XYZ file of C-alpha atoms in Angstrom:
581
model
C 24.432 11.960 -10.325
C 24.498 15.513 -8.786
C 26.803 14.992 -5.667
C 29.376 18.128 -5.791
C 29.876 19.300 -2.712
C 30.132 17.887 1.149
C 26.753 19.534 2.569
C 28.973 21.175 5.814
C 26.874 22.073 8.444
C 24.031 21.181 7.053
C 20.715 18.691 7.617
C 19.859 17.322 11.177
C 21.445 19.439 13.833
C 23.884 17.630 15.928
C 24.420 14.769 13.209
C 26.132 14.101 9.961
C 23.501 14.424 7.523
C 25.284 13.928 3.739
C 23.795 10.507 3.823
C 20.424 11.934 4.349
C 21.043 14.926 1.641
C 22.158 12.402 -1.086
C 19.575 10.377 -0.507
C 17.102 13.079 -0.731
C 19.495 13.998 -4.356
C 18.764 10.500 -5.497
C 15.015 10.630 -4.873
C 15.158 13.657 -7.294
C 16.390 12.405 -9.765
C 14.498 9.320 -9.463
C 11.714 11.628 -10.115
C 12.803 13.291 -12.929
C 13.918 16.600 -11.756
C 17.644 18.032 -12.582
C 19.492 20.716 -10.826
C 18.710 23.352 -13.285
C 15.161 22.450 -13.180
C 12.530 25.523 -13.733
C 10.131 25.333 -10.741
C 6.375 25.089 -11.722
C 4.366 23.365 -8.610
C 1.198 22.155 -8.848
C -1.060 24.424 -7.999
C -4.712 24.447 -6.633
C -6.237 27.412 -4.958
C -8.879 25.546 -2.722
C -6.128 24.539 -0.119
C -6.850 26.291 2.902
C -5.881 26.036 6.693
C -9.729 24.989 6.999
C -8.809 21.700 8.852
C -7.751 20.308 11.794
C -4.171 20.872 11.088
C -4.762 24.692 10.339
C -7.006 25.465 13.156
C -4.773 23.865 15.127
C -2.014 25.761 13.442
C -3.155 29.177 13.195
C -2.572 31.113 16.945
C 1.223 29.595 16.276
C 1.339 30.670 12.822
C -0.257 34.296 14.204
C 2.342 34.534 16.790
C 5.242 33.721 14.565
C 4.319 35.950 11.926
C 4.452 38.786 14.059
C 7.615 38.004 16.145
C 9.250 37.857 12.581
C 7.890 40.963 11.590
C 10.379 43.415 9.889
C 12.669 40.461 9.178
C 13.227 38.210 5.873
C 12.481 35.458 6.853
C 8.582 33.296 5.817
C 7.089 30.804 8.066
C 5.163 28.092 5.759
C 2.690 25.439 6.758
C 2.431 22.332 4.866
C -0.108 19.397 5.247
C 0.590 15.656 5.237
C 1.300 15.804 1.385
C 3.354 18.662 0.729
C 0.397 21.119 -0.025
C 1.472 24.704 1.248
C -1.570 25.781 3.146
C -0.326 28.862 4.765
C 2.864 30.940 4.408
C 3.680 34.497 6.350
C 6.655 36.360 4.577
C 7.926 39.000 7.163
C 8.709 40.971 3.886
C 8.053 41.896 0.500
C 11.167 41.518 -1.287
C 11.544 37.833 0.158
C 7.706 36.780 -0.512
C 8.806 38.184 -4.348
C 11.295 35.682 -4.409
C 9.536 32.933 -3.553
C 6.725 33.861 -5.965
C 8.999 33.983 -8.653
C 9.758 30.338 -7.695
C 6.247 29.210 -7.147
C 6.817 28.385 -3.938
C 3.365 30.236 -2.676
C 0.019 29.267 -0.712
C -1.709 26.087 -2.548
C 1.340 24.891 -4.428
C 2.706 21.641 -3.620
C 6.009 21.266 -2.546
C 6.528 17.734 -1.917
C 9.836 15.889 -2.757
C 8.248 14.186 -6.072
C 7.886 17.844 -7.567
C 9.862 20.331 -5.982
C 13.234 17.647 -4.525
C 15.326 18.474 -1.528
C 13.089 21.347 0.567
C 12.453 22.148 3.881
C 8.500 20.308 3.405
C 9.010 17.552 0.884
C 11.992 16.079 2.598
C 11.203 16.277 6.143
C 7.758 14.430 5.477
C 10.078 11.964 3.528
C 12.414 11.705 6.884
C 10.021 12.348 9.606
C 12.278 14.404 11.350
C 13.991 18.087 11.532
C 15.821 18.967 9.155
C 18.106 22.649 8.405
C 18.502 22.831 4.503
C 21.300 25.185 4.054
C 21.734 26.720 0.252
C 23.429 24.358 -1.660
C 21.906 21.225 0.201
C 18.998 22.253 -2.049
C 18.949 20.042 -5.170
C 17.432 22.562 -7.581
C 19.693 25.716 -8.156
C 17.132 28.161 -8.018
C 16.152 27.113 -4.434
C 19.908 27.221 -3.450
C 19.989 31.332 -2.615
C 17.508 29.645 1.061
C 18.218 28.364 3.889
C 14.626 25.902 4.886
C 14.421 24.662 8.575
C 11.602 22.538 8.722
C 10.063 20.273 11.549
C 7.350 17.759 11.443
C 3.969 17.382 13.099
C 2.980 14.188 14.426
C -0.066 14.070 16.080
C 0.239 13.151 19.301
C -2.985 10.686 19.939
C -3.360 8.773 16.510
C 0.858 9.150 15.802
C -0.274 10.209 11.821
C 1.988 12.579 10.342
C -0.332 15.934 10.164
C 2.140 17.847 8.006
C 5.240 20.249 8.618
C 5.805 23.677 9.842
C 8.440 25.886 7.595
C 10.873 28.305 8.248
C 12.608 30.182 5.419
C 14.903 32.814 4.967
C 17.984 34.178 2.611
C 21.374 32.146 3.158
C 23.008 35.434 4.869
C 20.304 35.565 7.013
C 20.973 31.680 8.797
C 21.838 31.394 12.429
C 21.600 28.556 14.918
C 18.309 29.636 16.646
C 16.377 29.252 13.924
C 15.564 25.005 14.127
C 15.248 25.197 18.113
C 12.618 28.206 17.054
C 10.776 26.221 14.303
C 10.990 22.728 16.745
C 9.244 24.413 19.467
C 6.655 26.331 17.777
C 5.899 22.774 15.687
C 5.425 21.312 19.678
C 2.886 23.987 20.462
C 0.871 22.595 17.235
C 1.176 19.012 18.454
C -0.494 20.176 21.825
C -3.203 21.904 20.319
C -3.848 19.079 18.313
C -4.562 17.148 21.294
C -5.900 19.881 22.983
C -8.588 19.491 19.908
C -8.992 15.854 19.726
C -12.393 14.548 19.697
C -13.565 12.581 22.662
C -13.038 9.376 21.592
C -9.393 10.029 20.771
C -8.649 11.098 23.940
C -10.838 8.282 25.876
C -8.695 5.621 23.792
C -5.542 7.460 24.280
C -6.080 7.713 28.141
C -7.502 4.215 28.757
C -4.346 3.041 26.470
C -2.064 5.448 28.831
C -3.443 3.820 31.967
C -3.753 -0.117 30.845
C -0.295 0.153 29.359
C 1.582 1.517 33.023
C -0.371 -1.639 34.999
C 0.824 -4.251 33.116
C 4.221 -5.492 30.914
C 1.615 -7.246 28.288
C 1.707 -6.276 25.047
C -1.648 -3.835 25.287
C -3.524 -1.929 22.172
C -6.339 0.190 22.143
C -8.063 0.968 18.897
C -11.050 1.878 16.529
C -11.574 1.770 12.592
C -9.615 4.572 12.787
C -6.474 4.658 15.506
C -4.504 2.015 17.014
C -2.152 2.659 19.769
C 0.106 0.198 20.784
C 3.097 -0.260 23.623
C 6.529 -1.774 22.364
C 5.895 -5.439 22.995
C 2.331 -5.226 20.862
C 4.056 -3.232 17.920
C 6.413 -6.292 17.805
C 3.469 -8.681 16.986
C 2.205 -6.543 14.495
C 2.137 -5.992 10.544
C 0.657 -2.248 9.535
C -1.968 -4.182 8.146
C -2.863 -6.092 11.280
C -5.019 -2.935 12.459
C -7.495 -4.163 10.059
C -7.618 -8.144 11.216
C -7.255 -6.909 14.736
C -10.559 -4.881 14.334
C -12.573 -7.208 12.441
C -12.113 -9.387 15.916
C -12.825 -6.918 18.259
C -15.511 -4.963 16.618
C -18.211 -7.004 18.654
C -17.033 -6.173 21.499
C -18.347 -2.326 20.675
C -21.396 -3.894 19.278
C -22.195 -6.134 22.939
C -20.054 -3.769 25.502
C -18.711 -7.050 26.655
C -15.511 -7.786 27.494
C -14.481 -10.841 25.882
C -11.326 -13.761 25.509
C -10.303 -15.058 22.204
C -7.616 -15.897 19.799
C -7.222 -13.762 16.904
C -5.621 -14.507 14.089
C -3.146 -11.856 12.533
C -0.944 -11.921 9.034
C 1.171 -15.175 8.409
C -1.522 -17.588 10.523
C 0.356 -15.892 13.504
C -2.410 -16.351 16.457
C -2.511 -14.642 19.480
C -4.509 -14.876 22.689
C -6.169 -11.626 23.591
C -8.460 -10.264 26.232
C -10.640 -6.570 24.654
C -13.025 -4.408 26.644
C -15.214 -1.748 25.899
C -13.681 1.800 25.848
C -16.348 4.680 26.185
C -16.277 8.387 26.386
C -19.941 10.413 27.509
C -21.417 10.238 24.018
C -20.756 6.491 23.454
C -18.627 3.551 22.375
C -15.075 5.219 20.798
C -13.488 1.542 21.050
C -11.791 -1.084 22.118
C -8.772 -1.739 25.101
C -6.977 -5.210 24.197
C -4.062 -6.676 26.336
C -2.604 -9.944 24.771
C -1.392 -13.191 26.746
C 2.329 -13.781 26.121
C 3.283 -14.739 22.705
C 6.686 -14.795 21.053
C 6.882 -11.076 18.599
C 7.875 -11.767 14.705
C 11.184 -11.323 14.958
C 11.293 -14.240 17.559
C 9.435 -16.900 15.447
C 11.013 -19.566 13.410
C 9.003 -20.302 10.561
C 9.874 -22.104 7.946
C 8.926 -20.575 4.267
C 9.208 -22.022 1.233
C 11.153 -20.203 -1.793
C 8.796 -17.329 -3.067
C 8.188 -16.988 -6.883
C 9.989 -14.357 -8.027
C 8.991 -10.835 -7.320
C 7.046 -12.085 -4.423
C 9.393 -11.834 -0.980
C 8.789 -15.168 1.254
C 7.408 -13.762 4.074
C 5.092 -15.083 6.802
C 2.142 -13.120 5.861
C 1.526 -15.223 2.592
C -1.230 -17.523 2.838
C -1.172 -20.950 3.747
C -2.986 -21.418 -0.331
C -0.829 -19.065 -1.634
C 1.810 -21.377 0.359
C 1.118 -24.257 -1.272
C 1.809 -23.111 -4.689
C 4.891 -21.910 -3.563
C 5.844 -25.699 -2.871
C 4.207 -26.615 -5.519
C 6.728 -24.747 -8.358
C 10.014 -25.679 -6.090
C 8.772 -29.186 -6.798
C 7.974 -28.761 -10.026
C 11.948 -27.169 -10.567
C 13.369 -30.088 -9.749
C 12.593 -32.464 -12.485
C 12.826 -31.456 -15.898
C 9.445 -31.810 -18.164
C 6.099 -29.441 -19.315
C 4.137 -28.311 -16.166
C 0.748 -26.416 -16.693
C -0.373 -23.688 -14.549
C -3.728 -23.282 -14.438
C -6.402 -20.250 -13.023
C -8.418 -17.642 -13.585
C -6.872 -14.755 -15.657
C -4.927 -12.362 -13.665
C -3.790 -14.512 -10.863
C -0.307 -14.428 -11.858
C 0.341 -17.595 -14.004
C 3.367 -16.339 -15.890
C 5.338 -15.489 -13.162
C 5.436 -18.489 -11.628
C 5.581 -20.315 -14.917
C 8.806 -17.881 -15.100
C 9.977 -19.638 -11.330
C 9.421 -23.160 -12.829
C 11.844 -22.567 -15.706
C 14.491 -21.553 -13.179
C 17.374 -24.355 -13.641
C 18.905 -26.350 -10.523
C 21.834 -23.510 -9.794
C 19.033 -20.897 -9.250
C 20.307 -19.258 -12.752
C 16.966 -17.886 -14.629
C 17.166 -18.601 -18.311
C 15.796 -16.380 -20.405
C 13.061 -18.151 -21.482
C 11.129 -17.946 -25.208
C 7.809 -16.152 -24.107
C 5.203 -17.626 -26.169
C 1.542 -16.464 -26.461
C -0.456 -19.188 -28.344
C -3.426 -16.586 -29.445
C -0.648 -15.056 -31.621
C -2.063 -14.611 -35.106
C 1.426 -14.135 -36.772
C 2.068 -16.705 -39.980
C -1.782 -17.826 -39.816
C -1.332 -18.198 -36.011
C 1.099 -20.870 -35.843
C 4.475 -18.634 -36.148
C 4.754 -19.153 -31.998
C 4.550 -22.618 -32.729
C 7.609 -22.771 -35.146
C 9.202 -21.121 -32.831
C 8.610 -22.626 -29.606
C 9.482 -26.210 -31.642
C 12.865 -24.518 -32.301
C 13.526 -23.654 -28.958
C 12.252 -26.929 -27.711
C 15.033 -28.691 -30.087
C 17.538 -26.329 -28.831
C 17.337 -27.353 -25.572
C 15.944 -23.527 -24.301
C 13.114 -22.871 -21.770
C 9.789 -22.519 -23.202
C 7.195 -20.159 -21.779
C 3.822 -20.930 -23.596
C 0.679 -18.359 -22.190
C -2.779 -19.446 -23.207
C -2.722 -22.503 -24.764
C -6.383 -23.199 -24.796
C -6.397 -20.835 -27.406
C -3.640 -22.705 -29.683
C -4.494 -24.033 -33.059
C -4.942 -27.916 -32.861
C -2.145 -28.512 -35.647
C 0.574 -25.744 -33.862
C -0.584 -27.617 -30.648
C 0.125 -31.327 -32.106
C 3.853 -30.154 -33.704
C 4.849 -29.351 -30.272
C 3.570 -32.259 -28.240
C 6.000 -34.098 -30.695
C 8.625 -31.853 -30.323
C 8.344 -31.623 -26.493
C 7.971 -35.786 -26.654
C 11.577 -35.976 -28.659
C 13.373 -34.114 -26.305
C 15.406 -35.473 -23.571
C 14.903 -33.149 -20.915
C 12.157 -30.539 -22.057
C 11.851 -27.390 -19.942
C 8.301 -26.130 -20.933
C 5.786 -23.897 -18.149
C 1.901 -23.309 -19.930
C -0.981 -21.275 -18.766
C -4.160 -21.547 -20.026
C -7.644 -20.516 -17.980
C -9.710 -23.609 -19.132
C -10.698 -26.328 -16.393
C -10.440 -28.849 -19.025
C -7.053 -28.793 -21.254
C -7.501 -29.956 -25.096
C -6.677 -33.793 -25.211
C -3.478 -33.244 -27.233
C -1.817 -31.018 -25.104
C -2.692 -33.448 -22.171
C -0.376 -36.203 -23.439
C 2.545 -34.429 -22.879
C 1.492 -32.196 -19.871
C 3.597 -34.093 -16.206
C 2.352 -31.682 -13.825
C -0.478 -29.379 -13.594
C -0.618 -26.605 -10.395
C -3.911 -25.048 -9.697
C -3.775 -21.233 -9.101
C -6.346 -20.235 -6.650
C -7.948 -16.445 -7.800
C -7.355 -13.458 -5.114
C -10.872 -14.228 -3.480
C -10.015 -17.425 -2.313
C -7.285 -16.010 -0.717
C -7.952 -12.536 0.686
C -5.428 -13.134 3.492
C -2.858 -12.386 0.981
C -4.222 -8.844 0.078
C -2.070 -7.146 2.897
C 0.956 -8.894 1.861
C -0.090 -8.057 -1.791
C -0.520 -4.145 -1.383
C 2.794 -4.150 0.570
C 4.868 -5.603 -2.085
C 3.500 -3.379 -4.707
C 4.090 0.008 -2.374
C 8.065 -1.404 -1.777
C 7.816 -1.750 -6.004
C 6.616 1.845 -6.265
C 8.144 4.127 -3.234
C 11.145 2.212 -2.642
C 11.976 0.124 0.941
C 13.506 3.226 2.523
C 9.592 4.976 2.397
C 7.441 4.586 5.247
C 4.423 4.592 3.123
C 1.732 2.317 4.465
C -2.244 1.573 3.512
C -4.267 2.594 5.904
C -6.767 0.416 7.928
C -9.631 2.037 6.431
C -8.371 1.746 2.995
C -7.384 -1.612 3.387
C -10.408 -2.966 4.535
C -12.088 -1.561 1.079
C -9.676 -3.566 -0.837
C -10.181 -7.019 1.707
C -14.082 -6.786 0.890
C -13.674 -6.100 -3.072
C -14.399 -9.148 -5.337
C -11.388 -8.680 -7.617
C -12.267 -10.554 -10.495
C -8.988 -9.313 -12.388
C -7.371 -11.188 -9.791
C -3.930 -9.646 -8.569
C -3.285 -8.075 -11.751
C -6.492 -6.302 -10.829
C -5.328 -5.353 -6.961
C -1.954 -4.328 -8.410
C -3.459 -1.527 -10.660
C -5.873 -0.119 -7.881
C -2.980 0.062 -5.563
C -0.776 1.858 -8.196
C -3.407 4.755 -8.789
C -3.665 5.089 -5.311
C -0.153 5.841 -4.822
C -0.093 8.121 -7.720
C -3.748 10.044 -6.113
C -1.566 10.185 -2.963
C 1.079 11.329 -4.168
C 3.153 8.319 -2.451
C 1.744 8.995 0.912
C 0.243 6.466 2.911
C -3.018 5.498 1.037
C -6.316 6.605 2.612
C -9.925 5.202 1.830
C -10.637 8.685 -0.447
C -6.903 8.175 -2.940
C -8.053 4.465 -4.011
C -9.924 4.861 -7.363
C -14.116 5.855 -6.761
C -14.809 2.041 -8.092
C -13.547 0.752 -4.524
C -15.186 3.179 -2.843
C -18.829 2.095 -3.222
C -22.279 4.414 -1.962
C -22.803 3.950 1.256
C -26.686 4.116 1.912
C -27.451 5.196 5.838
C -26.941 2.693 8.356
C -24.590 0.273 5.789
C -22.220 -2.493 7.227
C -19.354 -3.812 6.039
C -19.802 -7.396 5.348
C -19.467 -10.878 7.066
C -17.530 -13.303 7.128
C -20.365 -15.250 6.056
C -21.736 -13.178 3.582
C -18.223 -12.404 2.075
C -18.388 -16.514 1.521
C -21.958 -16.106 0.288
C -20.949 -13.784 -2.143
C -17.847 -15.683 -3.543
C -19.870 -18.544 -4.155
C -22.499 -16.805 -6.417
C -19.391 -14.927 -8.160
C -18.128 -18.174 -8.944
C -21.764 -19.345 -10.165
C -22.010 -16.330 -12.052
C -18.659 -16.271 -13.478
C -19.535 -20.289 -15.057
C -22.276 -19.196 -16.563
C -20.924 -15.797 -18.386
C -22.514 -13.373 -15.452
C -26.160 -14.962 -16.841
C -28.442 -14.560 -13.751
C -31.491 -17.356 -14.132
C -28.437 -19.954 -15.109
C -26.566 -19.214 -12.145
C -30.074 -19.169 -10.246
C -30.830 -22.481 -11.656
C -27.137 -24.118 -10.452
C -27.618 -23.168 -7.294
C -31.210 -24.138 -6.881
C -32.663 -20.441 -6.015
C -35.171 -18.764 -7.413
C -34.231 -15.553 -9.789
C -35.901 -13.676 -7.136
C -33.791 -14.657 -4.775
C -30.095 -14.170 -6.619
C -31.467 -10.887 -7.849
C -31.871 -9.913 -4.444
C -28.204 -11.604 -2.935
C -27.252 -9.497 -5.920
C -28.166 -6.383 -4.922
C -27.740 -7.056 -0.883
C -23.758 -8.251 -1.451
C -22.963 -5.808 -3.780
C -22.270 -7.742 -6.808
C -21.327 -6.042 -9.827
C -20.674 -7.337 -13.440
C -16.853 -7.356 -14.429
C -15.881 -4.901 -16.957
C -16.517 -5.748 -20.500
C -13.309 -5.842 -22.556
């Protein structure tokens, strides 16, 4: 790793900041990049300042440019991603310089493609930041000094993007990040200043609920949630969503209305919402909670997670009991079948089962019994050997396995002493001669049957992807896409869609437009998101559909509807055929 030299008076004024800078160094090369990297950003010419952020943006950006007139220094503005959507160079010879870098209007200068700079980094860190020459990863970027500050808008809290200051090394001098902080301020007020109405009437009826009262108090719509310090303590990111889904009637009625809602982990809370409106209309909801004890304050106790999937309290209680269900099966030796839908992640908890008594993970021989090697019963041989051995035995899709193959490792499996065998197989009904030697079978519910565990689900797979020291985060919006989808790939399924989105947003938080078009279905004017009841209504023709191989008048007939009628569920629930493979 590049770490050569102590990064003096450098990073976050007033701290020590060679923590931060290796960090930043580490994320680099994570990425790919080296120091002698040749910079080639993305590029796209259709970024503009048109947005909220650059109207916002421009007076300051007008008023900077000319203060710095005559000197060499640039002023850049970049948006929540790293996209440079404006830069000012006080003179030619610097703005040369940076062209010969790419470093120019439209390019993208986050961390993942351009490392340690004064945009990337401080939307990695959230915070000001002075990069001073040779803090810069890349060599060609060490000849500037970048003093960059963030904008955070100052209703919804979102990170909006980050204002730049750049100039030659010689050129540095301690005014510069009180300069850049300021002028970053004057953005944040204009942002407010800018706001629509319903923004501000949340924000204000949040401001004045939250100084009468020590309850935890949040005020939100689809879109914002504000929250004081005791609320944030009850909440997951993902909560926004749940929280929502129970207070959206109260927009509906303009009621104010008591209830318990029921957030991540089963954690229920008793809440009291009214009606926030501004002069055009509803723009949300005001919700003060009764006492209740915040995460870090409950004792819960959680079974051991399968591996790869951290035991937390947002799991749910379905997803629980399989969890119980392997730690059981651990303790005895024997062959234990897991059994569910493809996708729903069989082999990794078979993997779990085969874990021994010290919590040591035996490699186990990985066995897929649609394998058409030797006349496809070389998995067989080999699983016998293993069996005879004394190893762990991981056999995937044995509904598929020859009869024979099947037979000469029942009788293996039935000579051992203490067999350690996990199976998956999708059937309902296991072939006979795999049943005689089968001691436990665990059903695997699929992902529909327990959507509670989406949140939980997209969390783990952005802390597989980012890293835990990213605040990336799904968005409300976006996550209530991926609560309503069917995903008939199961979690293998959710895992994917979550991946692409991280790679559309470049591994920033996740907004309903990065998750791939399928997820984002037309919306025709005046469309709802489903109920609660309909969501049911709809699993329970999947399921009908899904017996039947997606035949319509069969899975009419099972339920006793007409074909009219599941035609028309069809269409009304949005139920779409499962990709043909």
């Amino acid at each position: 790793m590049r770490l050569d030299h102590p990064a003096a008076g450098s990073g976050l004024a007033g701290t020590g900041s060679l923590g931060l800078i290796e960090s930043s160094w580490q994320r680099a090369e994570e990425h790919g990049l080296g120091p002698g990297h040749e910079l080639a950003l993305p590029f796209d010419g259709d970024r503009d300042g048109e947005t909220r952020l650059g109207r916002a943006a421009d007076p300051v950006l007008d008023r900077l440019a000319r203060q710095l007139t005559g000197s060499s220094m640039c002023v850049m503005l970049g948006d929540s991603r790293g996209w440079i959507v404006r830069r000012e160079a006080a003179s030619s010879q610097l703005a040369r310089k940076l062209d010969r870098i790419t470093i120019v209007q439209g390019a993208l200068a986050s961390e993942e493609t351009a490392a340690t700079n004064g945009l990337g980094t401080v939307l990695v860190e959230r915070r000001p930041l002075v990069l001073k020459g040779a803090d810069h990863f890349i060599e060609s970027m060490q000849v500037f000094t970048c003093v960059g500050a963030p904008i955070i808008h100052p209703i919804t809290g979102r990170l909006e993007g980050v204002l730049d200051l750049s100039c030659s090394v010689e050129d540095t001098n301690d005014l510069l990040l009180p300069l850049i902080t300021a002028a970053a301020g004057e953005i944040e007020q204009r942002l407010y200043d800018l706001a629509s109405m319903r923004e501000r009437a949340l924000f204000d009826a949040f401001v004045t609920r939250n100084r009468r009262t020590s309850h935890a108090v949040a005020c939100l719509n689809e879109d914002v949630l504000f929250t004081n310090t005791r609320a944030a303590q009850l909440f997951d990111p993902h909560d926004h969503a749940l929280l929502w889904d129970w207070a959206v009637g109260v927009v509906r009625t303009g009621r104010e209305t008591t209830g318990t809602v029921v957030l991540s982990g089963a954690r229920a809370v008793v809440a009291h919402a009214s009606p926030v409106s501004d002069r055009t209309g509803a723009a949300g909801v005001l919700v003060t909670f009764a006492e209740a004890r915040p995460r870090s304050q409950q004792s819960v106790e959680v079974p051991r997670a399968a591996k790869g999937s951290p035991g937390r309290n947002s799991w749910s209680e379905a997803w629980r009991g399989v969890q119980r269900a392997v730690a059981q099966a651990r303790l005895v030796p024997g062959c234990v079948l897991l059994r569910g839908e493809p996708g729903v992640g069989k082999a990794t908890l078979a993997r779990t089962v085969l874990i021994d008594d010290g919590g040591r993970e035996d490699d186990p021989v990985d066995l897929d019994c649609r394998s058409s090697e030797s006349g496809g019963t070389g998995w067989a041989a080999a699983a016998v050997r293993a069996v005879e051995v004394g190893r762990p035995v991981l056999l995937r899709h044995v509904e598929a396995a020859e009869p024979d193959a099947a037979v000469a490792v029942c009788h293996a499996a039935r000579r051992a002493a203490t067999p350690r065998i996990a199976m998956t197989g999708s059937a309902a009904e296991l072939p006979c001669h795999w049943e005689s030697v089968v001691d436990v079978v665990i059903e695997v519910p699929p992902l529909r049957d327990r959507r509670a565990d989406i949140p939980a689900l997209v969390d783990e797979v952005i802390r597989e992807r980012v890293g835990a020291g990213r605040r990336v985060r799904c968005t409300a919006a976006a996550l209530a896409l991926l609560m309503a989808r069917q995903w008939l790939g199961n979690t293998t399924e959710l895992r994917r869609t979550v991946a692409t989105a991280l790679v559309n947003s470049m591994h920033c938080d996740i907004t309903e437009h990065d998750l791939p078009q399928e997820c984002r279905p037309r919306q025709r004017s005046g469309s709802r998101r489903l109920t609660d009841l309909e969501l049911a209504e709809r699993d329970t023709i999947v399921a009908a559909l899904r017996s039947v191989g997606w035949k319509r008048e069969a899975a009419a007939a099972s339920l006793g509807v007409s074909r009219a009628t599941i035609y028309r569920k069809i269409r009304h629930l949005g139920i779409t055929d499962p990709p043909r493979r």
